Amino acid sequence: AKKGELIAVNDGSKDRTGAELNRARERLGDHICVVHFARNFGQTAAMQAGIDRARGTLIVTMDGDRQNDPADIPRMVQYMLDNDMDMVSGWRKDRQDAAIKRKLPSRIANRIIRKVTGVEVKDNGCSLKVFRGHIIKEVVLMGEMHRFTSAWVASVTDPTRIGEMAVNHRAR
């Protein structure tokens, strides 16, 4: 059987997230690590906390808001391994967000990021990503840098070793 771990970061949410995560750990086992923030430090800090605690050779990041489909993960991992990549980023091809409020600004930002960095990723904002552990651990994320993860990864590996694949996306 393949071993793995799940690191869930409660980003300081004031809802029932913390209690639900603790119950899941009790029910499912100690392969689940729950990290609780005292207050909300933002998505990037939560991702960095999970990456810091991860011990695997492959690390997957994703939001807990259920917009991404965990069923995409095995396909992304296989794509990464088959193509000898260091990172595979999810691409919300059929994005289920408001056109003006979310999609348009995202398209503009992604175009600028591609032009400036040379990293050909269409959707830098998708949090569903697979990394080789030793590569992502060379990058330190802070501020709102989770939107630029592919560019930061390209600073420690060849940009051609960064791929992208279409993933499912659900409405908020």
C-alpha positions in Angstrom: 0.0 0.0 0.0 1.2 3.5 -0.8 1.8 5.7 2.2 0.8 9.3 2.4 -0.1 12.1 4.7 -2.8 14.8 4.7 -1.9 18.1 6.1 -4.9 20.3 6.7 -4.3 23.9 7.7 -7.1 25.7 9.5 -6.3 29.3 8.4 -7.9 30.9 11.5 -11.4 30.4 10.3 -14.1 31.3 12.9 -16.5 28.7 11.7 -16.5 24.9 12.6 -13.5 24.1 10.4 -11.1 23.5 13.3 -13.4 21.2 15.1 -14.3 19.3 11.9 -10.6 18.8 11.1 -9.9 17.5 14.6 -12.8 15.1 14.4 -11.6 13.9 11.0 -8.1 13.2 12.4 -9.6 11.3 15.3 -11.8 9.2 13.0 -9.3 8.6 10.2 -5.9 8.4 11.9 -2.7 10.0 12.6 -1.6 10.2 8.9 -3.7 13.4 9.1 -1.9 16.4 10.5 -4.0 19.4 11.5 -2.3 22.8 11.8 -4.4 25.6 13.5 -3.6 29.3 13.0 -4.6 31.6 15.8 -5.9 34.1 13.2 -6.1 34.3 9.5 -2.7 35.1 8.0 -3.9 34.4 4.4 -3.8 31.6 1.9 -0.1 31.9 1.1 0.9 31.4 4.8 -1.5 28.4 5.1 0.1 26.8 2.0 3.6 27.5 3.3 2.7 25.9 6.7 1.5 22.8 4.9 4.5 22.6 2.7 6.8 23.1 5.7 5.3 20.1 7.5 5.0 17.8 4.4 7.5 14.9 4.3 6.6 13.4 1.0 8.6 13.2 -2.2 5.5 14.6 -4.0 3.4 17.4 -2.4 -0.1 18.5 -3.5 -1.6 21.8 -2.6 -5.3 22.8 -2.8 -7.8 25.0 -1.1 -10.3 23.6 1.3 -13.2 25.5 -0.2 -14.2 22.5 -2.4 -13.8 24.3 -5.7 -11.1 21.8 -6.7 -11.8 18.1 -7.1 -9.5 15.8 -5.3 -10.2 13.1 -7.9 -8.0 15.2 -10.3 -4.9 14.5 -8.1 -4.0 11.0 -9.3 -4.2 12.1 -12.9 -2.0 15.1 -12.2 0.6 13.0 -10.4 0.7 10.5 -13.2 1.1 13.3 -15.8 4.0 14.8 -13.8 5.7 11.4 -13.4 5.2 10.4 -17.1 6.6 13.7 -18.3 9.4 14.0 -15.7 8.2 17.4 -14.5 8.9 19.2 -11.2 5.5 20.9 -11.0 2.0 20.5 -12.5 -0.5 23.3 -12.1 -4.2 22.9 -12.4 -6.0 24.8 -15.1 -9.6 25.7 -14.3 -10.5 25.5 -18.0 -14.3 25.7 -17.3 -14.0 28.1 -14.4 -17.2 28.4 -12.3 -16.7 32.0 -11.1 -18.2 35.4 -11.9 -17.0 36.6 -15.3 -16.3 40.3 -14.4 -15.3 40.0 -10.7 -13.0 36.9 -11.0 -12.4 35.6 -14.5 -11.4 38.9 -16.3 -8.9 40.1 -13.7 -7.4 36.6 -13.6 -7.0 36.4 -17.4 -5.2 39.8 -17.4 -3.0 38.8 -14.5 -2.1 35.4 -16.0 -1.2 37.0 -19.4 1.1 39.5 -17.6 2.7 36.8 -15.5 3.3 34.6 -18.6 4.9 37.5 -20.4 7.1 38.6 -17.5 8.3 35.2 -16.3 8.2 33.1 -19.5 6.4 30.3 -17.6 3.6 29.1 -19.9 0.9 28.5 -17.3 -2.6 29.7 -18.2 -4.0 29.7 -14.6 -1.6 30.8 -11.9 -4.5 31.3 -9.4 -5.5 27.6 -9.3 -4.4 26.3 -5.9 -4.5 22.6 -7.1 -0.8 21.9 -7.8 1.6 18.9 -7.6 5.2 19.5 -6.8 8.3 17.4 -6.3 8.9 18.0 -2.6 12.6 18.9 -2.9 11.7 21.6 -5.5 8.9 23.3 -3.6 10.8 23.3 -0.4 13.5 25.5 -2.0 10.8 28.2 -2.5 9.6 30.3 0.4 6.1 31.7 -0.1 5.0 34.8 1.7 2.6 37.7 1.2 0.2 36.8 -1.6 2.8 34.8 -3.5 0.7 31.7 -4.0 -0.5 33.3 -7.2 3.1 33.3 -8.5 4.1 29.8 -7.4 4.9 28.7 -10.9 7.2 31.7 -11.4 9.0 31.0 -8.1 9.4 27.3 -8.9 10.9 28.4 -12.3 13.6 30.2 -10.2 14.8 26.8 -8.9 14.2 24.5 -11.9 13.9 24.8 -15.7 10.6 26.4 -16.7 10.1 23.5 -19.2 9.7 21.2 -16.2 6.5 23.0 -15.2 3.4 21.7 -16.7 -0.3 22.3 -16.6 -3.5 20.3 -17.1 -7.2 21.0 -17.1 -8.9 20.2 -13.8 -12.5 20.2 -12.7 -13.8 23.4 -11.0 -16.9 24.0 -8.9 -18.7 27.2 -8.0 -17.9 28.7 -4.6 
